[in-house]
Amino acid sequence: MEMAARTSTPFFWFGYLCVVLFVSADQKNIPAKSGQDVTLTCRAPNNNKPIIIAEWSRADLDTEYVLLYRGEQFVPDNQHPSFKNRVDLQDRQMKDGDVSLILKNVTTADSGMYKCRAFLSQTRSWESINNIYLSVDPPGE
């Protein structure tokens, strides 16, 4: 029994390392302090496709979202109340596929997994771009 445990250990660590590398390549972790303005970077990989809609969401908000930008304006319907007047796009023209989110005056309640998606005009489809985990430290830490 002890021999089997020893021989399986390298395979376990190799598999664990592959999982960690896979997860970390798809997700960014952003630390922040309470009260800061934070930019969550997001860029569509194929920059020559114009973006029609940019959407930022957070998994725990269900049907509400962080930001929705369509037709060169913000869409306030279904935006979670805690994000009203605190979010903006880094570039409202979304040049070069940039749909980075600026989140103002963050609090610990802003901690969580954020997802960036864009609706591309050429493909007429949603493209999920990246996931970012924001971790906000309480004041004074």
mmCIF file of N, CA and C in Angstrom:
data_model
loop_
_atom_site.group_PDB
_atom_site.id
_atom_site.type_symbol
_atom_site.label_atom_id
_atom_site.label_comp_id
_atom_site.label_asym_id
_atom_site.label_seq_id
_atom_site.Cartn_x
_atom_site.Cartn_y
_atom_site.Cartn_z
ATOM 1 N N MET A 1 0.826 -1.186 0.000
ATOM 2 C CA MET A 1 0.000 0.000 0.000
ATOM 3 C C MET A 1 0.872 1.251 0.000
ATOM 4 N N GLU A 2 1.927 1.249 0.800
ATOM 5 C CA GLU A 2 2.803 2.405 0.866
ATOM 6 C C GLU A 2 3.511 2.626 -0.469
ATOM 7 N N MET A 3 3.886 1.580 -1.159
ATOM 8 C CA MET A 3 4.563 1.674 -2.453
ATOM 9 C C MET A 3 3.637 2.322 -3.497
ATOM 10 N N ALA A 4 2.372 1.972 -3.502
ATOM 11 C CA ALA A 4 1.424 2.538 -4.462
ATOM 12 C C ALA A 4 1.254 4.036 -4.220
ATOM 13 N N ALA A 5 1.242 4.431 -2.961
ATOM 14 C CA ALA A 5 1.093 5.853 -2.647
ATOM 15 C C ALA A 5 2.311 6.635 -3.124
ATOM 16 N N ARG A 6 3.506 6.059 -2.961
ATOM 17 C CA ARG A 6 4.716 6.747 -3.398
ATOM 18 C C ARG A 6 4.779 6.892 -4.913
ATOM 19 N N THR A 7 4.394 5.873 -5.640
ATOM 20 C CA THR A 7 4.496 5.936 -7.097
ATOM 21 C C THR A 7 3.429 6.839 -7.705
ATOM 22 N N SER A 8 2.300 7.030 -7.040
ATOM 23 C CA SER A 8 1.268 7.885 -7.601
ATOM 24 C C SER A 8 1.500 9.368 -7.285
ATOM 25 N N THR A 9 2.361 9.670 -6.337
ATOM 26 C CA THR A 9 2.600 11.048 -5.932
ATOM 27 C C THR A 9 3.079 11.933 -7.077
ATOM 28 N N PRO A 10 4.067 11.538 -7.882
ATOM 29 C CA PRO A 10 4.483 12.418 -8.984
ATOM 30 C C PRO A 10 3.352 12.684 -9.976
ATOM 31 N N PHE A 11 2.521 11.682 -10.240
ATOM 32 C CA PHE A 11 1.404 11.878 -11.160
ATOM 33 C C PHE A 11 0.381 12.853 -10.578
ATOM 34 N N PHE A 12 0.165 12.743 -9.259
ATOM 35 C CA PHE A 12 -0.751 13.672 -8.600
ATOM 36 C C PHE A 12 -0.247 15.098 -8.747
ATOM 37 N N TRP A 13 1.015 15.347 -8.454
ATOM 38 C CA TRP A 13 1.565 16.702 -8.525
ATOM 39 C C TRP A 13 1.577 17.230 -9.955
ATOM 40 N N PHE A 14 1.867 16.371 -10.920
ATOM 41 C CA PHE A 14 1.846 16.800 -12.317
ATOM 42 C C PHE A 14 0.434 17.236 -12.709
ATOM 43 N N GLY A 15 -0.576 16.443 -12.327
ATOM 44 C CA GLY A 15 -1.967 16.782 -12.625
ATOM 45 C C GLY A 15 -2.394 18.049 -11.919
ATOM 46 N N TYR A 16 -1.969 18.196 -10.664
ATOM 47 C CA TYR A 16 -2.292 19.407 -9.902
ATOM 48 C C TYR A 16 -1.673 20.627 -10.560
ATOM 49 N N LEU A 17 -0.424 20.517 -10.988
ATOM 50 C CA LEU A 17 0.263 21.630 -11.643
ATOM 51 C C LEU A 17 -0.446 22.011 -12.939
ATOM 52 N N CYS A 18 -0.874 21.035 -13.716
ATOM 53 C CA CYS A 18 -1.590 21.330 -14.967
ATOM 54 C C CYS A 18 -2.894 22.062 -14.693
ATOM 55 N N VAL A 19 -3.625 21.648 -13.654
ATOM 56 C CA VAL A 19 -4.887 22.301 -13.313
ATOM 57 C C VAL A 19 -4.636 23.736 -12.877
ATOM 58 N N VAL A 20 -3.626 23.965 -12.039
ATOM 59 C CA VAL A 20 -3.319 25.313 -11.574
ATOM 60 C C VAL A 20 -2.929 26.200 -12.744
ATOM 61 N N LEU A 21 -2.108 25.710 -13.654
ATOM 62 C CA LEU A 21 -1.704 26.504 -14.804
ATOM 63 C C LEU A 21 -2.889 26.818 -15.700
ATOM 64 N N PHE A 22 -3.782 25.857 -15.892
ATOM 65 C CA PHE A 22 -4.949 26.065 -16.745
ATOM 66 C C PHE A 22 -5.872 27.129 -16.143
ATOM 67 N N VAL A 23 -6.140 27.036 -14.860
ATOM 68 C CA VAL A 23 -7.039 27.982 -14.213
ATOM 69 C C VAL A 23 -6.430 29.374 -14.199
ATOM 70 N N SER A 24 -5.146 29.478 -13.851
ATOM 71 C CA SER A 24 -4.547 30.803 -13.726
ATOM 72 C C SER A 24 -4.391 31.490 -15.079
ATOM 73 N N ALA A 25 -4.290 30.743 -16.160
ATOM 74 C CA ALA A 25 -4.166 31.349 -17.489
ATOM 75 C C ALA A 25 -5.493 31.983 -17.918
ATOM 76 N N ASP A 26 -6.605 31.479 -17.408
ATOM 77 C CA ASP A 26 -7.925 31.951 -17.814
ATOM 78 C C ASP A 26 -8.488 33.007 -16.870
ATOM 79 N N GLN A 27 -7.864 33.192 -15.726
ATOM 80 C CA GLN A 27 -8.399 34.083 -14.712
ATOM 81 C C GLN A 27 -7.300 34.987 -14.174
ATOM 82 N N LYS A 28 -7.627 36.265 -14.014
ATOM 83 C CA LYS A 28 -6.698 37.211 -13.419
ATOM 84 C C LYS A 28 -7.174 37.531 -12.010
ATOM 85 N N ASN A 29 -6.232 37.739 -11.106
ATOM 86 C CA ASN A 29 -6.544 38.138 -9.744
ATOM 87 C C ASN A 29 -6.042 39.553 -9.523
ATOM 88 N N ILE A 30 -6.938 40.453 -9.088
ATOM 89 C CA ILE A 30 -6.592 41.848 -8.871
ATOM 90 C C ILE A 30 -6.810 42.188 -7.397
ATOM 91 N N PRO A 31 -5.739 42.551 -6.686
ATOM 92 C CA PRO A 31 -5.912 43.016 -5.311
ATOM 93 C C PRO A 31 -6.170 44.525 -5.293
ATOM 94 N N ALA A 32 -6.948 44.991 -4.334
ATOM 95 C CA ALA A 32 -7.229 46.429 -4.217
ATOM 96 C C ALA A 32 -7.474 46.771 -2.756
ATOM 97 N N LYS A 33 -7.354 48.039 -2.459
ATOM 98 C CA LYS A 33 -7.649 48.535 -1.115
ATOM 99 C C LYS A 33 -8.958 49.328 -1.165
ATOM 100 N N SER A 34 -9.724 49.238 -0.111
ATOM 101 C CA SER A 34 -10.990 49.945 -0.025
ATOM 102 C C SER A 34 -10.779 51.435 -0.285
ATOM 103 N N GLY A 35 -11.651 52.018 -1.121
ATOM 104 C CA GLY A 35 -11.566 53.434 -1.450
ATOM 105 C C GLY A 35 -10.852 53.728 -2.759
ATOM 106 N N GLN A 36 -10.106 52.766 -3.289
ATOM 107 C CA GLN A 36 -9.375 52.970 -4.545
ATOM 108 C C GLN A 36 -10.313 52.905 -5.743
ATOM 109 N N ASP A 37 -9.861 53.484 -6.865
ATOM 110 C CA ASP A 37 -10.470 53.245 -8.165
ATOM 111 C C ASP A 37 -9.666 52.132 -8.812
ATOM 112 N N VAL A 38 -10.345 51.161 -9.399
ATOM 113 C CA VAL A 38 -9.685 49.988 -9.958
ATOM 114 C C VAL A 38 -10.086 49.833 -11.423
ATOM 115 N N THR A 39 -9.118 49.472 -12.265
ATOM 116 C CA THR A 39 -9.399 49.172 -13.667
ATOM 117 C C THR A 39 -9.283 47.670 -13.878
ATOM 118 N N LEU A 40 -10.367 47.060 -14.349
ATOM 119 C CA LEU A 40 -10.371 45.645 -14.699
ATOM 120 C C LEU A 40 -10.162 45.569 -16.210
ATOM 121 N N THR A 41 -8.996 45.081 -16.609
ATOM 122 C CA THR A 41 -8.593 45.091 -18.009
ATOM 123 C C THR A 41 -9.309 44.004 -18.806
ATOM 124 N N CYS A 42 -9.789 44.400 -19.989
ATOM 125 C CA CYS A 42 -10.455 43.452 -20.873
ATOM 126 C C CYS A 42 -10.297 43.937 -22.313
ATOM 127 N N ARG A 43 -9.770 43.078 -23.161
ATOM 128 C CA ARG A 43 -9.569 43.434 -24.562
ATOM 129 C C ARG A 43 -9.974 42.246 -25.429
ATOM 130 N N ALA A 44 -10.862 42.502 -26.392
ATOM 131 C CA ALA A 44 -11.270 41.454 -27.325
ATOM 132 C C ALA A 44 -10.045 41.007 -28.121
ATOM 133 N N PRO A 45 -9.838 39.700 -28.274
ATOM 134 C CA PRO A 45 -8.624 39.203 -28.925
ATOM 135 C C PRO A 45 -8.492 39.575 -30.397
ATOM 136 N N ASN A 46 -9.584 39.678 -31.119
ATOM 137 C CA ASN A 46 -9.517 40.022 -32.538
ATOM 138 C C ASN A 46 -9.970 41.472 -32.684
ATOM 139 N N ASN A 47 -9.017 42.395 -32.667
ATOM 140 C CA ASN A 47 -9.318 43.820 -32.584
ATOM 141 C C ASN A 47 -10.006 44.415 -33.807
ATOM 142 N N ASN A 48 -9.999 43.712 -34.948
ATOM 143 C CA ASN A 48 -10.576 44.305 -36.157
ATOM 144 C C ASN A 48 -12.094 44.092 -36.266
ATOM 145 N N LYS A 49 -12.687 43.433 -35.294
ATOM 146 C CA LYS A 49 -14.136 43.237 -35.294
ATOM 147 C C LYS A 49 -14.761 44.283 -34.381
ATOM 148 N N PRO A 50 -15.562 45.196 -34.933
ATOM 149 C CA PRO A 50 -16.182 46.221 -34.081
ATOM 150 C C PRO A 50 -17.093 45.595 -33.022
ATOM 151 N N ILE A 51 -17.058 46.189 -31.847
ATOM 152 C CA ILE A 51 -17.871 45.720 -30.730
ATOM 153 C C ILE A 51 -19.167 46.530 -30.686
ATOM 154 N N ILE A 52 -20.291 45.830 -30.657
ATOM 155 C CA ILE A 52 -21.595 46.476 -30.604
ATOM 156 C C ILE A 52 -22.034 46.670 -29.154
ATOM 157 N N ILE A 53 -21.808 45.643 -28.323
ATOM 158 C CA ILE A 53 -22.232 45.678 -26.926
ATOM 159 C C ILE A 53 -21.084 45.197 -26.043
ATOM 160 N N ALA A 54 -20.865 45.894 -24.936
ATOM 161 C CA ALA A 54 -19.916 45.446 -23.916
ATOM 162 C C ALA A 54 -20.708 45.169 -22.646
ATOM 163 N N GLU A 55 -20.419 44.038 -22.019
ATOM 164 C CA GLU A 55 -21.131 43.667 -20.798
ATOM 165 C C GLU A 55 -20.148 43.181 -19.744
ATOM 166 N N TRP A 56 -20.301 43.703 -18.542
ATOM 167 C CA TRP A 56 -19.566 43.223 -17.376
ATOM 168 C C TRP A 56 -20.589 42.670 -16.398
ATOM 169 N N SER A 57 -20.330 41.482 -15.891
ATOM 170 C CA SER A 57 -21.244 40.863 -14.938
ATOM 171 C C SER A 57 -20.451 40.267 -13.780
ATOM 172 N N ARG A 58 -21.170 39.885 -12.753
ATOM 173 C CA ARG A 58 -20.559 39.194 -11.618
ATOM 174 C C ARG A 58 -21.455 38.021 -11.283
ATOM 175 N N ALA A 59 -20.878 36.861 -11.070
ATOM 176 C CA ALA A 59 -21.628 35.614 -10.917
ATOM 177 C C ALA A 59 -22.702 35.682 -9.834
ATOM 178 N N ASP A 60 -22.424 36.362 -8.739
ATOM 179 C CA ASP A 60 -23.371 36.373 -7.631
ATOM 180 C C ASP A 60 -24.518 37.367 -7.793
ATOM 181 N N LEU A 61 -24.579 38.079 -8.918
ATOM 182 C CA LEU A 61 -25.642 39.073 -9.122
ATOM 183 C C LEU A 61 -26.848 38.518 -9.877
ATOM 184 N N ASP A 62 -26.808 37.251 -10.256
ATOM 185 C CA ASP A 62 -27.896 36.598 -10.996
ATOM 186 C C ASP A 62 -28.198 37.331 -12.303
ATOM 187 N N THR A 63 -29.372 37.951 -12.418
ATOM 188 C CA THR A 63 -29.763 38.580 -13.684
ATOM 189 C C THR A 63 -29.306 40.031 -13.797
ATOM 190 N N GLU A 64 -28.863 40.612 -12.698
ATOM 191 C CA GLU A 64 -28.381 41.988 -12.752
ATOM 192 C C GLU A 64 -26.924 41.996 -13.206
ATOM 193 N N TYR A 65 -26.482 43.111 -13.721
ATOM 194 C CA TYR A 65 -25.109 43.189 -14.206
ATOM 195 C C TYR A 65 -24.393 44.400 -13.616
ATOM 196 N N VAL A 66 -23.091 44.443 -13.857
ATOM 197 C CA VAL A 66 -22.254 45.537 -13.386
ATOM 198 C C VAL A 66 -22.358 46.708 -14.349
ATOM 199 N N LEU A 67 -22.223 46.429 -15.647
ATOM 200 C CA LEU A 67 -22.285 47.471 -16.675
ATOM 201 C C LEU A 67 -22.732 46.864 -17.997
ATOM 202 N N LEU A 68 -23.581 47.590 -18.709
ATOM 203 C CA LEU A 68 -23.975 47.216 -20.066
ATOM 204 C C LEU A 68 -23.881 48.480 -20.912
ATOM 205 N N TYR A 69 -23.127 48.396 -22.002
ATOM 206 C CA TYR A 69 -22.904 49.545 -22.881
ATOM 207 C C TYR A 69 -23.299 49.137 -24.298
ATOM 208 N N ARG A 70 -24.312 49.836 -24.842
ATOM 209 C CA ARG A 70 -24.835 49.473 -26.163
ATOM 210 C C ARG A 70 -25.250 50.753 -26.878
ATOM 211 N N GLY A 71 -24.963 50.836 -28.165
ATOM 212 C CA GLY A 71 -25.369 52.005 -28.939
ATOM 213 C C GLY A 71 -24.735 53.284 -28.435
ATOM 214 N N GLU A 72 -23.496 53.201 -28.038
ATOM 215 C CA GLU A 72 -22.718 54.338 -27.535
ATOM 216 C C GLU A 72 -23.318 54.977 -26.283
ATOM 217 N N GLN A 73 -24.034 54.160 -25.490
ATOM 218 C CA GLN A 73 -24.556 54.667 -24.229
ATOM 219 C C GLN A 73 -24.712 53.541 -23.211
ATOM 220 N N PHE A 74 -24.738 53.931 -21.947
ATOM 221 C CA PHE A 74 -24.939 52.965 -20.879
ATOM 222 C C PHE A 74 -26.409 52.601 -20.802
ATOM 223 N N VAL A 75 -26.689 51.356 -20.505
ATOM 224 C CA VAL A 75 -28.052 50.860 -20.376
ATOM 225 C C VAL A 75 -28.299 50.593 -18.888
ATOM 226 N N PRO A 76 -29.117 51.434 -18.222
ATOM 227 C CA PRO A 76 -29.293 51.283 -16.774
ATOM 228 C C PRO A 76 -30.245 50.162 -16.355
ATOM 229 N N ASP A 77 -31.038 49.638 -17.295
ATOM 230 C CA ASP A 77 -31.971 48.554 -16.953
ATOM 231 C C ASP A 77 -31.188 47.350 -16.436
ATOM 232 N N ASN A 78 -31.637 46.800 -15.331
ATOM 233 C CA ASN A 78 -31.051 45.605 -14.718
ATOM 234 C C ASN A 78 -29.627 45.781 -14.204
ATOM 235 N N GLN A 79 -29.151 47.029 -14.102
ATOM 236 C CA GLN A 79 -27.841 47.229 -13.485
ATOM 237 C C GLN A 79 -28.021 47.127 -11.966
ATOM 238 N N HIS A 80 -27.121 46.388 -11.329
ATOM 239 C CA HIS A 80 -27.191 46.252 -9.875
ATOM 240 C C HIS A 80 -27.036 47.638 -9.246
ATOM 241 N N PRO A 81 -27.893 47.988 -8.272
ATOM 242 C CA PRO A 81 -27.870 49.336 -7.691
ATOM 243 C C PRO A 81 -26.518 49.756 -7.115
ATOM 244 N N SER A 82 -25.746 48.817 -6.604
ATOM 245 C CA SER A 82 -24.468 49.186 -5.988
ATOM 246 C C SER A 82 -23.435 49.685 -7.002
ATOM 247 N N PHE A 83 -23.681 49.481 -8.303
ATOM 248 C CA PHE A 83 -22.726 49.921 -9.323
ATOM 249 C C PHE A 83 -23.168 51.200 -10.044
ATOM 250 N N LYS A 84 -24.373 51.656 -9.777
ATOM 251 C CA LYS A 84 -24.855 52.876 -10.441
ATOM 252 C C LYS A 84 -23.953 54.055 -10.080
ATOM 253 N N ASN A 85 -23.543 54.805 -11.099
ATOM 254 C CA ASN A 85 -22.680 55.983 -10.958
ATOM 255 C C ASN A 85 -21.282 55.677 -10.415
ATOM 256 N N ARG A 86 -20.877 54.403 -10.433
ATOM 257 C CA ARG A 86 -19.528 54.040 -9.970
ATOM 258 C C ARG A 86 -18.718 53.296 -11.019
ATOM 259 N N VAL A 87 -19.290 53.047 -12.193
ATOM 260 C CA VAL A 87 -18.570 52.295 -13.219
ATOM 261 C C VAL A 87 -18.506 53.088 -14.519
ATOM 262 N N ASP A 88 -17.447 52.830 -15.269
ATOM 263 C CA ASP A 88 -17.274 53.471 -16.572
ATOM 264 C C ASP A 88 -16.378 52.573 -17.405
ATOM 265 N N LEU A 89 -16.390 52.804 -18.703
ATOM 266 C CA LEU A 89 -15.446 52.122 -19.582
ATOM 267 C C LEU A 89 -14.197 52.979 -19.704
ATOM 268 N N GLN A 90 -13.066 52.328 -19.783
ATOM 269 C CA GLN A 90 -11.819 53.059 -19.959
ATOM 270 C C GLN A 90 -11.821 53.803 -21.290
ATOM 271 N N ASP A 91 -12.423 53.181 -22.318
ATOM 272 C CA ASP A 91 -12.517 53.804 -23.642
ATOM 273 C C ASP A 91 -13.924 53.552 -24.193
ATOM 274 N N ARG A 92 -14.782 54.553 -24.140
ATOM 275 C CA ARG A 92 -16.170 54.378 -24.580
ATOM 276 C C ARG A 92 -16.284 54.085 -26.072
ATOM 277 N N GLN A 93 -15.265 54.398 -26.846
ATOM 278 C CA GLN A 93 -15.280 54.062 -28.271
ATOM 279 C C GLN A 93 -14.814 52.622 -28.502
ATOM 280 N N MET A 94 -14.295 52.001 -27.470
ATOM 281 C CA MET A 94 -13.843 50.603 -27.488
ATOM 282 C C MET A 94 -12.848 50.342 -28.614
ATOM 283 N N LYS A 95 -11.950 51.300 -28.845
ATOM 284 C CA LYS A 95 -10.923 51.154 -29.870
ATOM 285 C C LYS A 95 -10.045 49.949 -29.566
ATOM 286 N N ASP A 96 -9.626 49.282 -30.610
ATOM 287 C CA ASP A 96 -8.752 48.115 -30.488
ATOM 288 C C ASP A 96 -9.326 47.047 -29.562
ATOM 289 N N GLY A 97 -10.648 46.999 -29.448
ATOM 290 C CA GLY A 97 -11.289 45.963 -28.647
ATOM 291 C C GLY A 97 -11.210 46.183 -27.148
ATOM 292 N N ASP A 98 -10.836 47.383 -26.712
ATOM 293 C CA ASP A 98 -10.675 47.668 -25.285
ATOM 294 C C ASP A 98 -12.027 47.932 -24.633
ATOM 295 N N VAL A 99 -12.448 47.021 -23.750
ATOM 296 C CA VAL A 99 -13.686 47.196 -22.989
ATOM 297 C C VAL A 99 -13.389 47.131 -21.486
ATOM 298 N N SER A 100 -12.223 47.647 -21.098
ATOM 299 C CA SER A 100 -11.809 47.638 -19.698
ATOM 300 C C SER A 100 -12.771 48.462 -18.849
ATOM 301 N N LEU A 101 -13.025 47.968 -17.647
ATOM 302 C CA LEU A 101 -13.980 48.571 -16.723
ATOM 303 C C LEU A 101 -13.252 49.370 -15.648
ATOM 304 N N ILE A 102 -13.729 50.577 -15.385
ATOM 305 C CA ILE A 102 -13.230 51.352 -14.251
ATOM 306 C C ILE A 102 -14.290 51.274 -13.161
ATOM 307 N N LEU A 103 -13.889 50.795 -11.997
ATOM 308 C CA LEU A 103 -14.770 50.677 -10.838
ATOM 309 C C LEU A 103 -14.266 51.653 -9.782
ATOM 310 N N LYS A 104 -15.095 52.634 -9.449
ATOM 311 C CA LYS A 104 -14.688 53.727 -8.565
ATOM 312 C C LYS A 104 -15.028 53.430 -7.104
ATOM 313 N N ASN A 105 -14.109 53.887 -6.226
ATOM 314 C CA ASN A 105 -14.330 53.831 -4.777
ATOM 315 C C ASN A 105 -14.757 52.433 -4.316
ATOM 316 N N VAL A 106 -13.910 51.446 -4.564
ATOM 317 C CA VAL A 106 -14.257 50.058 -4.250
ATOM 318 C C VAL A 106 -14.396 49.826 -2.748
ATOM 319 N N THR A 107 -15.239 48.868 -2.425
ATOM 320 C CA THR A 107 -15.429 48.435 -1.033
ATOM 321 C C THR A 107 -15.276 46.916 -1.004
ATOM 322 N N THR A 108 -15.269 46.347 0.180
ATOM 323 C CA THR A 108 -15.159 44.894 0.301
ATOM 324 C C THR A 108 -16.333 44.191 -0.374
ATOM 325 N N ALA A 109 -17.484 44.855 -0.457
ATOM 326 C CA ALA A 109 -18.657 44.268 -1.134
ATOM 327 C C ALA A 109 -18.416 44.090 -2.633
ATOM 328 N N ASP A 110 -17.419 44.783 -3.178
ATOM 329 C CA ASP A 110 -17.095 44.653 -4.605
ATOM 330 C C ASP A 110 -16.237 43.436 -4.904
ATOM 331 N N SER A 111 -15.746 42.762 -3.883
ATOM 332 C CA SER A 111 -14.931 41.564 -4.096
ATOM 333 C C SER A 111 -15.763 40.498 -4.792
ATOM 334 N N GLY A 112 -15.146 39.826 -5.756
ATOM 335 C CA GLY A 112 -15.844 38.750 -6.446
ATOM 336 C C GLY A 112 -15.298 38.524 -7.840
ATOM 337 N N MET A 113 -15.912 37.570 -8.540
ATOM 338 C CA MET A 113 -15.498 37.187 -9.886
ATOM 339 C C MET A 113 -16.277 38.000 -10.913
ATOM 340 N N TYR A 114 -15.552 38.766 -11.719
ATOM 341 C CA TYR A 114 -16.136 39.595 -12.768
ATOM 342 C C TYR A 114 -15.890 38.939 -14.122
ATOM 343 N N LYS A 115 -16.886 39.046 -14.988
ATOM 344 C CA LYS A 115 -16.794 38.452 -16.321
ATOM 345 C C LYS A 115 -17.020 39.532 -17.368
ATOM 346 N N CYS A 116 -16.164 39.551 -18.374
ATOM 347 C CA CYS A 116 -16.254 40.516 -19.455
ATOM 348 C C CYS A 116 -16.688 39.786 -20.729
ATOM 349 N N ARG A 117 -17.720 40.328 -21.389
ATOM 350 C CA ARG A 117 -18.183 39.778 -22.665
ATOM 351 C C ARG A 117 -18.405 40.912 -23.640
ATOM 352 N N ALA A 118 -18.308 40.580 -24.924
ATOM 353 C CA ALA A 118 -18.562 41.577 -25.966
ATOM 354 C C ALA A 118 -19.363 40.921 -27.082
ATOM 355 N N PHE A 119 -20.261 41.704 -27.672
ATOM 356 C CA PHE A 119 -21.027 41.242 -28.824
ATOM 357 C C PHE A 119 -20.375 41.862 -30.049
ATOM 358 N N LEU A 120 -19.847 41.010 -30.929
ATOM 359 C CA LEU A 120 -19.087 41.469 -32.082
ATOM 360 C C LEU A 120 -19.978 41.593 -33.311
ATOM 361 N N SER A 121 -19.770 42.675 -34.070
ATOM 362 C CA SER A 121 -20.636 42.954 -35.214
ATOM 363 C C SER A 121 -20.451 41.955 -36.353
ATOM 364 N N GLN A 122 -19.217 41.566 -36.644
ATOM 365 C CA GLN A 122 -18.985 40.674 -37.786
ATOM 366 C C GLN A 122 -19.570 39.287 -37.573
ATOM 367 N N THR A 123 -19.344 38.735 -36.386
ATOM 368 C CA THR A 123 -19.817 37.375 -36.135
ATOM 369 C C THR A 123 -21.242 37.337 -35.603
ATOM 370 N N ARG A 124 -21.750 38.499 -35.181
ATOM 371 C CA ARG A 124 -23.085 38.580 -34.586
ATOM 372 C C ARG A 124 -23.239 37.564 -33.457
ATOM 373 N N SER A 125 -22.218 37.531 -32.592
ATOM 374 C CA SER A 125 -22.256 36.587 -31.486
ATOM 375 C C SER A 125 -21.523 37.166 -30.276
ATOM 376 N N TRP A 126 -21.866 36.618 -29.102
ATOM 377 C CA TRP A 126 -21.197 37.004 -27.868
ATOM 378 C C TRP A 126 -19.855 36.305 -27.776
ATOM 379 N N GLU A 127 -18.866 37.021 -27.320
ATOM 380 C CA GLU A 127 -17.554 36.429 -27.079
ATOM 381 C C GLU A 127 -17.179 36.704 -25.631
ATOM 382 N N SER A 128 -17.017 35.628 -24.887
ATOM 383 C CA SER A 128 -16.585 35.753 -23.502
ATOM 384 C C SER A 128 -15.076 35.984 -23.523
ATOM 385 N N ILE A 129 -14.624 37.085 -22.945
ATOM 386 C CA ILE A 129 -13.224 37.465 -23.088
ATOM 387 C C ILE A 129 -12.375 37.002 -21.907
ATOM 388 N N ASN A 130 -12.736 37.409 -20.693
ATOM 389 C CA ASN A 130 -11.954 36.934 -19.557
ATOM 390 C C ASN A 130 -12.727 37.047 -18.253
ATOM 391 N N ASN A 131 -12.163 36.404 -17.232
ATOM 392 C CA ASN A 131 -12.686 36.442 -15.876
ATOM 393 C C ASN A 131 -11.626 37.073 -14.992
ATOM 394 N N ILE A 132 -12.060 37.956 -14.113
ATOM 395 C CA ILE A 132 -11.138 38.632 -13.206
ATOM 396 C C ILE A 132 -11.695 38.529 -11.793
ATOM 397 N N TYR A 133 -10.841 38.086 -10.866
ATOM 398 C CA TYR A 133 -11.264 38.038 -9.472
ATOM 399 C C TYR A 133 -10.717 39.271 -8.774
ATOM 400 N N LEU A 134 -11.600 40.114 -8.262
ATOM 401 C CA LEU A 134 -11.228 41.312 -7.526
ATOM 402 C C LEU A 134 -11.326 41.021 -6.033
ATOM 403 N N SER A 135 -10.242 41.285 -5.331
ATOM 404 C CA SER A 135 -10.196 41.085 -3.876
ATOM 405 C C SER A 135 -9.901 42.429 -3.230
ATOM 406 N N VAL A 136 -10.887 42.970 -2.503
ATOM 407 C CA VAL A 136 -10.748 44.283 -1.882
ATOM 408 C C VAL A 136 -10.501 44.123 -0.385
ATOM 409 N N ASP A 137 -9.386 44.688 0.086
ATOM 410 C CA ASP A 137 -9.069 44.666 1.513
ATOM 411 C C ASP A 137 -9.888 45.724 2.233
ATOM 412 N N PRO A 138 -10.300 45.428 3.480
ATOM 413 C CA PRO A 138 -11.037 46.425 4.259
ATOM 414 C C PRO A 138 -10.167 47.658 4.557
ATOM 415 N N PRO A 139 -10.791 48.777 4.905
ATOM 416 C CA PRO A 139 -10.017 49.973 5.234
ATOM 417 C C PRO A 139 -9.047 49.698 6.390
ATOM 418 N N GLY A 140 -7.869 50.283 6.308
ATOM 419 C CA GLY A 140 -6.892 50.145 7.372
ATOM 420 C C GLY A 140 -6.012 48.918 7.298
ATOM 421 N N GLU A 141 -6.197 48.057 6.309
ATOM 422 C CA GLU A 141 -5.332 46.862 6.186
ATOM 423 C C GLU A 141 -4.267 47.080 5.169
#
